[in-house]
Every structure is written in C-alpha cells, then in structure tokens.
Tab-separated table of C-alpha atoms in Angstrom:
chain	number	residue	atom	x	y	z
A	1483	MET	CA	18.467	15.262	10.430
A	1484	SER	CA	16.644	17.901	8.367
A	1485	ILE	CA	18.012	18.447	4.878
A	1486	GLU	CA	15.249	20.601	3.427
A	1487	GLY	CA	17.216	23.849	2.969
A	1488	LYS	CA	15.349	27.149	2.612
A	1489	LEU	CA	14.025	29.721	0.150
A	1490	SER	CA	15.149	33.288	-0.330
A	1491	ILE	CA	12.378	35.413	-1.861
A	1492	ASN	CA	13.634	38.784	-3.090
A	1493	LEU	CA	11.318	41.534	-4.300
A	1494	THR	CA	12.526	44.626	-6.122
A	1495	VAL	CA	10.090	47.533	-5.861
A	1496	GLU	CA	9.899	50.509	-8.172
A	1497	LYS	CA	7.433	53.360	-7.579
A	1498	GLY	CA	5.389	51.243	-5.175
A	1499	ARG	CA	5.074	48.241	-7.494
A	1500	VAL	CA	6.932	44.961	-7.567
A	1501	SER	CA	9.122	45.107	-10.663
A	1502	LYS	CA	11.256	42.010	-10.173
A	1503	ILE	CA	11.071	38.742	-8.222
A	1504	ASP	CA	13.897	36.326	-7.544
A	1505	ILE	CA	13.187	33.071	-5.753
A	1506	LEU	CA	16.396	31.329	-4.770
A	1507	SER	CA	16.452	27.871	-3.252
A	1508	SER	CA	19.033	25.984	-1.245
A	1509	ARG	CA	16.867	22.873	-1.280
A	1510	PRO	CA	19.057	19.798	-1.952
A	1511	LEU	CA	16.965	18.360	-4.762
A	1512	LYS	CA	19.261	15.346	-5.145
A	1513	ALA	CA	19.131	14.429	-1.459
A	1514	ALA	CA	17.128	11.300	-2.220
A	1515	SER	CA	20.126	9.913	-4.111
A	1516	VAL	CA	21.494	8.760	-0.728
A	1517	LEU	CA	18.811	6.068	-0.915
A	1518	GLU	CA	20.308	4.565	-4.041
A	1519	ASP	CA	22.022	1.186	-3.859
A	1520	LYS	CA	19.859	0.360	-0.835
A	1521	ARG	CA	17.347	-2.438	-0.674
A	1522	ILE	CA	13.706	-1.374	-0.735
A	1523	GLU	CA	13.192	-2.274	2.914
A	1524	GLN	CA	16.187	-0.131	3.933
A	1525	THR	CA	14.961	2.721	1.777
A	1526	LEU	CA	11.544	2.787	3.453
A	1527	VAL	CA	13.197	2.961	6.868
A	1528	LEU	CA	15.722	5.644	5.948
A	1529	LEU	CA	13.518	7.990	3.919
A	1530	PRO	CA	11.434	9.601	6.703
A	1531	ARG	CA	14.639	10.366	8.597
A	1532	LEU	CA	15.652	12.686	5.763
A	1533	PHE	CA	12.577	14.879	6.084
A	1534	SER	CA	11.394	16.715	9.170
A	1535	ILE	CA	8.391	18.176	7.344
A	1536	CYS	CA	5.586	16.018	5.909
A	1537	ALA	CA	7.498	12.814	6.685
A	1538	THR	CA	4.230	10.847	6.645
A	1539	ALA	CA	3.279	11.997	3.168
A	1540	GLN	CA	6.859	11.301	2.054
A	1541	SER	CA	6.638	7.769	3.454
A	1542	THR	CA	3.239	7.233	1.837
A	1543	ALA	CA	4.502	8.261	-1.592
A	1544	ALA	CA	7.638	6.166	-1.036
A	1545	VAL	CA	5.865	2.945	-0.127
A	1546	ARG	CA	3.482	3.398	-3.057
A	1547	ALA	CA	6.404	3.942	-5.417
A	1548	ALA	CA	8.119	0.857	-3.996
A	1549	ALA	CA	5.021	-1.298	-4.421
A	1550	SER	CA	4.650	-0.007	-7.966
A	1551	ALA	CA	8.281	-0.744	-8.814
A	1552	LEU	CA	7.884	-4.254	-7.420
A	1553	ASN	CA	4.472	-4.763	-9.076
A	1554	ARG	CA	2.994	-5.556	-5.678
A	1555	PRO	CA	-0.703	-4.867	-5.111
A	1556	SER	CA	-1.977	-3.064	-2.036
A	1557	ARG	CA	-5.331	-3.249	-0.261
A	1558	VAL	CA	-8.112	-0.707	0.074
A	1559	ASN	CA	-7.976	-0.746	3.867
A	1560	ILE	CA	-4.199	-0.268	4.012
A	1561	GLU	CA	-4.309	2.694	1.627
A	1562	ALA	CA	-7.239	4.170	3.567
A	1563	GLY	CA	-5.198	3.921	6.765
A	1564	ARG	CA	-2.232	5.623	5.133
A	1565	ASP	CA	-4.473	8.342	3.704
A	1566	MET	CA	-5.815	8.924	7.213
A	1567	LEU	CA	-2.289	9.436	8.510
A	1568	VAL	CA	-1.578	11.932	5.719
A	1569	LEU	CA	-4.745	13.823	6.692
A	1570	PHE	CA	-3.681	13.879	10.337
A	1571	GLU	CA	-0.357	15.282	9.192
A	1572	THR	CA	-2.045	17.851	6.950
A	1573	ALA	CA	-4.163	19.041	9.865
A	1574	ARG	CA	-1.132	19.201	12.140
A	1575	GLU	CA	0.853	21.253	9.615
A	1576	HIS	CA	-2.005	23.703	9.051
A	1577	VAL	CA	-2.627	24.131	12.779
A	1578	LEU	CA	1.046	24.644	13.594
A	1579	ARG	CA	1.209	27.435	11.021
A	1580	ILE	CA	-1.912	28.996	12.563
A	1581	ALA	CA	-0.470	28.718	16.063
A	1582	LEU	CA	3.082	29.859	15.303
A	1583	ASP	CA	2.895	32.176	12.283
A	1584	TRP	CA	-0.555	33.756	12.147
A	1585	PRO	CA	-0.200	35.677	15.439
A	1586	ARG	CA	2.967	37.306	14.081
A	1587	LEU	CA	1.052	38.474	11.033
A	1588	LEU	CA	-1.296	40.222	13.473
A	1589	ASN	CA	1.593	41.596	15.553
A	1590	GLU	CA	0.350	39.467	18.451
A	1591	SER	CA	2.503	37.489	20.841
A	1592	VAL	CA	2.769	33.780	20.107
A	1593	GLU	CA	1.261	31.472	22.707
A	1594	ALA	CA	1.204	28.075	21.050
A	1595	SER	CA	1.280	25.662	23.988
A	1596	TRP	CA	-2.242	24.587	23.068
A	1597	ALA	CA	-0.849	23.067	19.844
A	1598	ALA	CA	1.742	20.946	21.663
A	1599	PRO	CA	-0.400	17.737	21.652
A	1600	LEU	CA	-0.322	17.859	17.853
A	1601	THR	CA	3.417	17.162	17.764
A	1602	THR	CA	2.745	13.501	18.560
A	1603	LEU	CA	-0.636	13.272	16.845
A	1604	VAL	CA	0.543	11.492	13.694
A	1605	LYS	CA	2.729	8.981	15.527
A	1606	ASP	CA	-0.057	8.301	18.012
A	1607	ALA	CA	-2.520	7.771	15.159
A	1608	GLU	CA	-0.114	5.447	13.362
A	1609	SER	CA	0.382	3.375	16.513
A	1610	ALA	CA	-3.385	3.153	16.927
A	1611	LEU	CA	-4.172	2.303	13.304
A	1612	PHE	CA	-1.290	-0.082	12.510
A	1613	LYS	CA	0.304	-2.861	14.560
A	1614	GLU	CA	3.941	-2.266	13.650
A	1615	GLY	CA	3.951	0.776	11.425
A	1616	ALA	CA	2.201	1.810	8.235
A	1617	PHE	CA	5.133	2.045	5.876
A	1618	THR	CA	6.298	-1.475	5.273
A	1619	LEU	CA	5.300	-3.503	2.247
A	1620	GLU	CA	3.028	-5.726	4.361
A	1621	PRO	CA	1.587	-3.692	7.264
A	1622	GLU	CA	-1.166	-4.900	9.590
A	1623	LEU	CA	-4.113	-2.780	10.651
A	1624	THR	CA	-5.692	-2.541	14.067
A	1625	GLY	CA	-8.134	0.181	13.034
A	1626	ASP	CA	-8.276	2.224	16.264
A	1627	THR	CA	-9.570	5.685	15.280
A	1628	HIS	CA	-9.727	7.475	18.648
A	1629	SER	CA	-7.270	10.143	17.443
A	1630	ILE	CA	-10.001	11.673	15.278
A	1631	GLN	CA	-11.831	13.069	18.309
A	1632	GLN	CA	-8.629	14.374	19.868
A	1633	LEU	CA	-7.935	16.406	16.726
A	1634	ALA	CA	-11.551	17.549	16.418
A	1635	ASP	CA	-11.534	18.883	19.984
A	1636	ILE	CA	-8.427	21.009	19.360
A	1637	LEU	CA	-9.829	22.410	16.120
A	1638	ALA	CA	-13.158	23.229	17.758
A	1639	SER	CA	-11.692	24.992	20.775
A	1640	ARG	CA	-8.703	26.758	19.262
A	1641	VAL	CA	-9.227	27.327	15.541
A	1642	PHE	CA	-12.936	27.602	14.767
A	1643	GLY	CA	-14.547	28.265	18.146
A	1644	GLN	CA	-17.099	25.555	17.427
A	1645	ASP	CA	-17.324	22.013	16.096
A	1646	CYS	CA	-15.867	21.673	12.590
A	1647	ASP	CA	-19.060	20.215	11.160
A	1648	ASP	CA	-21.105	23.086	12.589
A	1649	TRP	CA	-18.639	25.639	11.223
A	1650	LEU	CA	-18.863	24.078	7.767
A	1651	ASP	CA	-22.646	23.647	7.806
A	1652	GLY	CA	-24.145	26.112	5.357
A	1653	LEU	CA	-20.857	27.988	5.115
A	1654	ASN	CA	-21.344	30.851	2.651
A	1655	THR	CA	-19.942	34.350	2.339
A	1656	GLU	CA	-22.386	35.793	4.899
A	1657	LYS	CA	-21.583	33.166	7.542
A	1658	TRP	CA	-17.867	33.521	6.785
A	1659	GLN	CA	-18.000	37.296	7.203
A	1660	ALA	CA	-19.905	37.010	10.500
A	1661	TRP	CA	-17.332	34.530	11.837
A	1662	ALA	CA	-14.465	36.805	10.823
A	1663	GLU	CA	-16.115	39.750	12.584
A	1664	GLN	CA	-17.230	37.974	15.745
A	1665	GLY	CA	-14.816	35.052	16.204
A	1666	ASP	CA	-12.147	35.289	18.885
A	1667	THR	CA	-9.626	32.730	17.606
A	1668	VAL	CA	-6.431	33.829	15.893
A	1669	ALA	CA	-7.744	32.401	12.609
A	1670	ALA	CA	-10.913	34.510	12.759
A	1671	ARG	CA	-8.931	37.594	13.760
A	1672	LEU	CA	-6.528	37.209	10.853
A	1673	VAL	CA	-9.342	36.841	8.322
A	1674	GLY	CA	-11.074	39.861	9.875
A	1675	HIS	CA	-7.846	41.867	9.725
A	1676	VAL	CA	-7.336	41.051	6.047
A	1677	ARG	CA	-10.905	42.123	5.283
A	1678	THR	CA	-10.831	45.404	7.223
A	1679	SER	CA	-7.387	46.270	5.820
A	1680	GLY	CA	-8.693	45.971	2.270
A	1681	TRP	CA	-6.249	43.209	1.391
A	1682	SER	CA	-8.760	40.524	0.386
A	1683	GLN	CA	-7.945	40.726	-3.317
A	1684	SER	CA	-4.211	41.342	-2.915
A	1685	GLY	CA	-2.184	38.846	-4.911
A	1686	SER	CA	-5.116	37.683	-7.013
A	1687	ILE	CA	-4.144	35.868	-10.206
A	1688	THR	CA	-5.822	33.523	-12.642
A	1689	PRO	CA	-4.716	30.273	-11.031
A	1690	ALA	CA	-3.768	27.189	-13.023
A	1691	PHE	CA	-4.328	24.100	-10.892
A	1692	LEU	CA	-2.212	20.989	-11.276
A	1693	PRO	CA	-4.174	18.324	-13.173
A	1694	THR	CA	-4.018	14.575	-12.652
A	1695	LEU	CA	-0.499	13.366	-13.381
A	1696	ASP	CA	-0.339	10.137	-15.326
A	1697	ASP	CA	2.176	7.682	-13.846
A	1698	VAL	CA	3.445	6.429	-17.181
A	1699	GLU	CA	4.009	9.934	-18.568
A	1700	LEU	CA	5.558	10.989	-15.267
A	1701	SER	CA	8.063	8.140	-15.368
A	1702	GLN	CA	9.178	9.268	-18.824
A	1703	ARG	CA	9.736	12.848	-17.593
A	1704	PHE	CA	11.289	12.159	-14.190
A	1705	ASN	CA	14.811	13.476	-14.569
A	1706	ASP	CA	16.796	16.020	-12.553
A	1707	GLU	CA	15.689	18.947	-14.720
A	1708	PHE	CA	12.002	18.087	-14.292
A	1709	VAL	CA	12.349	17.736	-10.508
A	1710	ALA	CA	14.141	21.092	-10.221
A	1711	ARG	CA	11.796	23.104	-12.456
A	1712	PRO	CA	8.691	21.103	-13.357
A	1713	ASP	CA	6.149	21.812	-16.040
A	1714	TRP	CA	3.319	19.694	-17.419
A	1715	GLN	CA	2.111	19.754	-20.993
A	1716	GLY	CA	3.726	23.159	-21.411
A	1717	GLY	CA	2.283	24.769	-18.281
A	1718	VAL	CA	3.390	25.579	-14.741
A	1719	PHE	CA	0.706	24.766	-12.196
A	1720	GLU	CA	-0.040	25.274	-8.541
A	1721	THR	CA	-0.842	22.496	-6.089
A	1722	THR	CA	-2.272	24.066	-2.933
A	1723	SER	CA	-5.228	24.030	-0.573
A	1724	LEU	CA	-6.946	26.355	-3.035
A	1725	ALA	CA	-6.472	23.803	-5.806
A	1726	ARG	CA	-7.989	21.081	-3.618
A	1727	GLN	CA	-10.865	23.179	-2.242
A	1728	GLN	CA	-11.739	25.187	-5.348
A	1729	SER	CA	-15.182	23.583	-5.669
A	1730	HIS	CA	-16.294	24.216	-2.071
A	1731	PRO	CA	-19.222	26.709	-2.155
A	1732	LEU	CA	-17.484	29.349	-0.025
A	1733	VAL	CA	-14.180	29.104	-1.874
A	1734	ALA	CA	-15.931	29.158	-5.240
A	1735	ALA	CA	-18.004	32.188	-4.215
A	1736	LEU	CA	-14.989	34.131	-2.956
A	1737	SER	CA	-13.021	33.213	-6.083
A	1738	ALA	CA	-15.852	34.537	-8.258
A	1739	GLU	CA	-16.182	37.752	-6.226
A	1740	GLN	CA	-12.561	38.678	-5.635
A	1741	GLY	CA	-10.275	36.200	-7.349
A	1742	SER	CA	-7.557	34.090	-5.770
A	1743	GLY	CA	-6.209	36.719	-3.399
A	1744	ILE	CA	-5.311	36.493	0.266
A	1745	GLU	CA	-8.833	36.073	1.640
A	1746	THR	CA	-9.757	33.307	-0.802
A	1747	ARG	CA	-6.557	31.432	-0.002
A	1748	LEU	CA	-7.156	31.779	3.738
A	1749	ALA	CA	-10.674	30.450	3.246
A	1750	ALA	CA	-9.395	27.444	1.282
A	1751	LYS	CA	-6.874	26.637	4.017
A	1752	LEU	CA	-9.497	26.832	6.756
A	1753	VAL	CA	-12.157	24.928	4.806
A	1754	GLU	CA	-9.629	22.169	4.204
A	1755	LEU	CA	-8.732	22.029	7.885
A	1756	ALA	CA	-12.359	21.950	8.998
A	1757	SER	CA	-13.106	19.185	6.488
A	1758	VAL	CA	-10.443	16.824	7.869
A	1759	LYS	CA	-12.713	15.456	10.616
A	1760	ALA	CA	-15.389	14.286	8.153
A	1761	ALA	CA	-12.787	13.013	5.681
A	1762	LEU	CA	-11.126	10.930	8.401
A	1763	LYS	CA	-14.447	9.400	9.404
A	1764	GLU	CA	-15.244	8.582	5.774
A	1765	LEU	CA	-11.886	6.860	5.326
A	1766	SER	CA	-12.346	4.947	8.578
A	1767	HIS	CA	-15.287	3.125	7.000
A	1768	LYS	CA	-12.842	1.571	4.527
A	1769	LEU	CA	-10.595	0.057	7.196
A	1770	THR	CA	-12.505	-3.242	7.020
A	1771	MET	CA	-12.347	-3.479	3.209
A	1772	ASN	CA	-9.726	-6.097	2.310
A	1773	GLU	CA	-10.035	-5.856	-1.479
A	1774	GLN	CA	-7.034	-4.993	-3.616
A	1775	SER	CA	-6.640	-1.355	-4.532
A	1776	GLU	CA	-5.182	0.148	-7.683
A	1777	THR	CA	-1.448	0.644	-7.526
A	1778	GLY	CA	0.802	3.057	-9.326
A	1779	LYS	CA	2.745	2.246	-12.454
A	1780	ASN	CA	6.379	2.427	-13.478
A	1781	GLY	CA	7.709	2.955	-9.949
A	1782	ILE	CA	5.673	6.128	-9.343
A	1783	GLY	CA	4.003	6.890	-6.004
A	1784	GLN	CA	1.870	9.945	-5.280
A	1785	ALA	CA	0.425	11.474	-2.117
A	1786	GLU	CA	-1.506	14.684	-1.476
A	1787	ALA	CA	0.610	16.308	1.235
A	1788	ALA	CA	-0.338	19.360	3.300
A	1789	ARG	CA	1.348	21.721	0.832
A	1790	GLY	CA	0.389	19.919	-2.367
A	1791	ARG	CA	1.036	16.951	-4.620
A	1792	LEU	CA	4.104	14.909	-3.747
A	1793	VAL	CA	5.560	12.421	-6.256
A	1794	HIS	CA	8.279	9.801	-5.742
A	1795	SER	CA	10.002	7.814	-8.473
A	1796	ILE	CA	11.913	4.583	-7.846
A	1797	GLU	CA	13.887	2.563	-10.360
A	1798	LEU	CA	15.228	-0.850	-9.401
A	1799	ALA	CA	18.198	-2.925	-10.465
A	1800	ASP	CA	17.858	-6.454	-9.168
A	1801	ASP	CA	16.871	-6.030	-5.501
A	1802	SER	CA	18.307	-2.543	-5.011
A	1803	VAL	CA	17.273	1.033	-5.774
A	1804	SER	CA	19.188	2.298	-8.785
A	1805	SER	CA	17.487	5.714	-8.961
A	1806	TYR	CA	15.380	7.681	-6.473
A	1807	ARG	CA	13.883	11.104	-7.217
A	1808	ILE	CA	11.314	13.264	-5.454
A	1809	LEU	CA	9.156	16.047	-6.860
A	1810	ALA	CA	7.854	18.202	-4.002
A	1811	PRO	CA	4.996	20.737	-4.228
A	1812	THR	CA	7.416	23.565	-3.452
A	1813	GLU	CA	8.967	23.147	-6.898
A	1814	TRP	CA	5.563	23.828	-8.467
A	1815	ASN	CA	4.283	26.569	-6.168
A	1816	PHE	CA	7.590	28.453	-5.847
A	1817	HIS	CA	8.644	27.945	-9.452
A	1818	PRO	CA	9.982	31.171	-11.026
A	1819	GLU	CA	6.806	31.226	-13.118
A	1820	GLY	CA	4.562	29.685	-10.457
A	1821	ALA	CA	1.748	30.823	-8.201
A	1822	VAL	CA	3.868	32.665	-5.636
A	1823	ALA	CA	5.870	34.606	-8.209
A	1824	GLN	CA	2.713	35.527	-10.128
A	1825	SER	CA	0.862	36.590	-6.969
A	1826	LEU	CA	3.720	38.682	-5.605
A	1827	ALA	CA	4.119	40.407	-8.976
A	1828	THR	CA	0.638	41.932	-8.601
A	1829	LEU	CA	1.430	43.779	-5.359
A	1830	SER	CA	1.289	47.559	-5.433
A	1831	GLU	CA	1.718	49.500	-2.195
A	1832	ASP	CA	3.612	52.658	-1.232
A	1833	ASP	CA	4.054	51.542	2.376
A	1834	GLU	CA	6.847	48.959	2.401
A	1835	GLN	CA	5.687	47.406	5.684
A	1836	VAL	CA	2.192	46.873	4.289
A	1837	MET	CA	3.668	45.300	1.170
A	1838	ARG	CA	5.844	43.064	3.343
A	1839	THR	CA	2.807	41.899	5.314
A	1840	GLN	CA	0.788	41.237	2.160
A	1841	ALA	CA	3.694	39.289	0.660
A	1842	ALA	CA	4.104	37.267	3.850
A	1843	LEU	CA	0.388	36.471	3.874
A	1844	LEU	CA	0.530	35.209	0.296
A	1845	ILE	CA	3.602	33.115	0.992
A	1846	GLU	CA	2.055	31.698	4.174
A	1847	THR	CA	-1.246	30.788	2.525
A	1848	ILE	CA	0.548	28.999	-0.319
A	1849	ASP	CA	3.088	27.694	2.210
A	1850	PRO	CA	6.530	26.377	1.271
A	1851	CYS	CA	7.738	23.029	2.592
A	1852	VAL	CA	10.755	24.823	4.063
A	1853	GLY	CA	11.708	28.010	5.850
A	1854	TYR	CA	12.061	31.205	3.857
A	1855	GLU	CA	13.372	34.731	4.109
A	1856	LEU	CA	11.631	37.660	2.447
A	1857	ASN	CA	13.727	40.589	1.240
A	1858	ILE	CA	12.381	43.812	-0.254
A	1859	SER	CA	14.608	46.401	-1.896
A	1860	ASN	CA	14.026	49.484	-4.021
A	1861	ALA	CA	15.127	49.665	-7.628
C-alpha cells in the first residue's frame, strides 16, 4: 500500500513573473511510526511495503540503520551488493520518467511498453545477487551479475541510441549538442527541444549541494521538525543528480556556461543514467571481498536514492524499535526555501503555457519522490 501522498505546487504570476510560490505537501512524514514497537526483523520486512517508490533504497537505509543501532558490522561485499541494487533502482526510476513523462513534455504520445522489463529489474537483480534477499541482518550472496547487461541493452537502444560507455566517451558540449540535434530517442529530442526553445538557462540558480552528513550530529538533530523541514548548519541544500554529477566534465562545462538551468539538469540526469553500467561493474568487483565495512553510528543509515540522499534513524528499547524516523530527499529539494522553489522563482514568461512547461521541466529534472500537481494563477 502506497502512503507517499503528493505535492501541490502553486505559482502566482504577476506581469509575467513568478511573484509567489507555495509548495504544499500531503506526505505523511510520521508514517514510519507504524514500525515502532516492532522487533528489528519485523521492521525490515514491513518497511518496503510502506513505500512504492525507491523501496530498495529505503530498505538499504533501513538495514544500515538497524545494524548501526545494534552495533553489528557489515561486510564490503554485502554493502556492494546492496549498492548495486540501489543503482539498478536509480536507473529504473530515471528510465521510467523518461518513458512516461518526457514524451508529454514534448506533446508526444506515450509508448512506454519498451520500459516494461524494468518493472521487475530490481527484484530480478536481487534474486540473482542474494540467496534469500538482501535486506536481512545476515544475507548471503550468490554474486550473479547478468542483470547489468539487460539494463545496458535497454539504455543503449531506447535512451542513448548507442552503448552507454560510447555515449560517455569524450562527452563534451560539442558531442552533447550533436547528440541533441541528431539523436532520435525521446531523451535526445527533449534536450534538443529545450535548446531550440531557448530554455536552457531557465530556472538557473546558484545551487547549494548537500554536504556529507555526520551520523552523530544527525542523530542529535533527528526530530519531527528536522524531518519535516530540514536544514544543515544553517543552510537548506539540494540533493539531486546535479549534486552527484557536478564534477563530470559535461555537467561542469554546462554549469559554467549557463548555470544550473533546465539543460544542465537534464545533462546531469542523463550522465548519471549512462554511468550506471560502469558503476555496477565496478561494484561487482567487490562481491568477493569479505572484509568488514564501516557501519553507521547512533542508529543512522544512509543511502543515495534516485532522487537524493535518504536517511533513516532507529532508536531501540530492549529488542524493539522505540523510534523510527525517515528524512527523504523531497524534504530538501521541495523545501519552501529549497532548489525547486528557488528555481521556479526565476521564471519570467508572458505565455502561461510556456511557463507551465518550463516549470514542469524543472520539477521533473529535480524529481519529487511523489506525484505532484502544478497550479498557476495570476495575482
């Protein structure tokens, strides 16, 4: 059962400029409290049933928080296997948005049957990599990595029009522009449309990327107020594909040329997706490493989900969970002072439909964990 809720994003426009932004959320931020008074093993079974989106990243953060609360070490190969599953999930989430949402932004009909195999990709990968599931306190690896090629084939044929490694090889602004002009996938067409429409810089802000979050400091801050409206050392940060890919040569070049607008954010999303194949192969080399890995502290578990940094906090009383809280990336990125609000505030366009499309592009490239509705009204 999905309990994620949704966002209502309301823009007030005055003389062609956004003058006011209200982001309202029906997300049940205390939903994880249903896990309280449960034993850890029960909690790990129940948690993914609460979330229909990014359930693998949720389970990864949960099992890491549980191990931390119990002071139980993990192993390098187990964490590598879990990280692989999170990457599979990240790729699936990005591709589903490309298949289902990007055609609508181009006013094209949606034909997404080609993405159907991705709906079972993560479960298939988990069954191949782990004997009886990845999210127990003592999982066993099998190490079968055949799902990597299945994903790579879909990306090559449907998203990039060529092998991911070839697409990434020497990727600079000239190669990117040529792909956007000549590519025949929906991703290439959308980038080309943004460029020819003159929207590349729309929504550009000076981004503030979420830094490393210290487990001990996090545990001291992890109350309901922090989960609902987080800040860190006095700042509100974004945790997005752009934050993760900021140092890639193409993303860095576009950021320097035109800021963090729509085109740069699209590039970061696509660079991240193309990089998954190589990242999975790199992690697969760690599946034979049986050494202990570093664990979290103070009942904190973190995972880098498709839409950003995900943090779980578990407190125990005897053998049961006394407190369970989750900080999702949506609370950072769609914070009233966060990246989406800042980006939308820069929009200036007399044509309301154009403004609506630009706003939708910004929201899609930052990407909430839940559904949203966009409303535009005049002052």
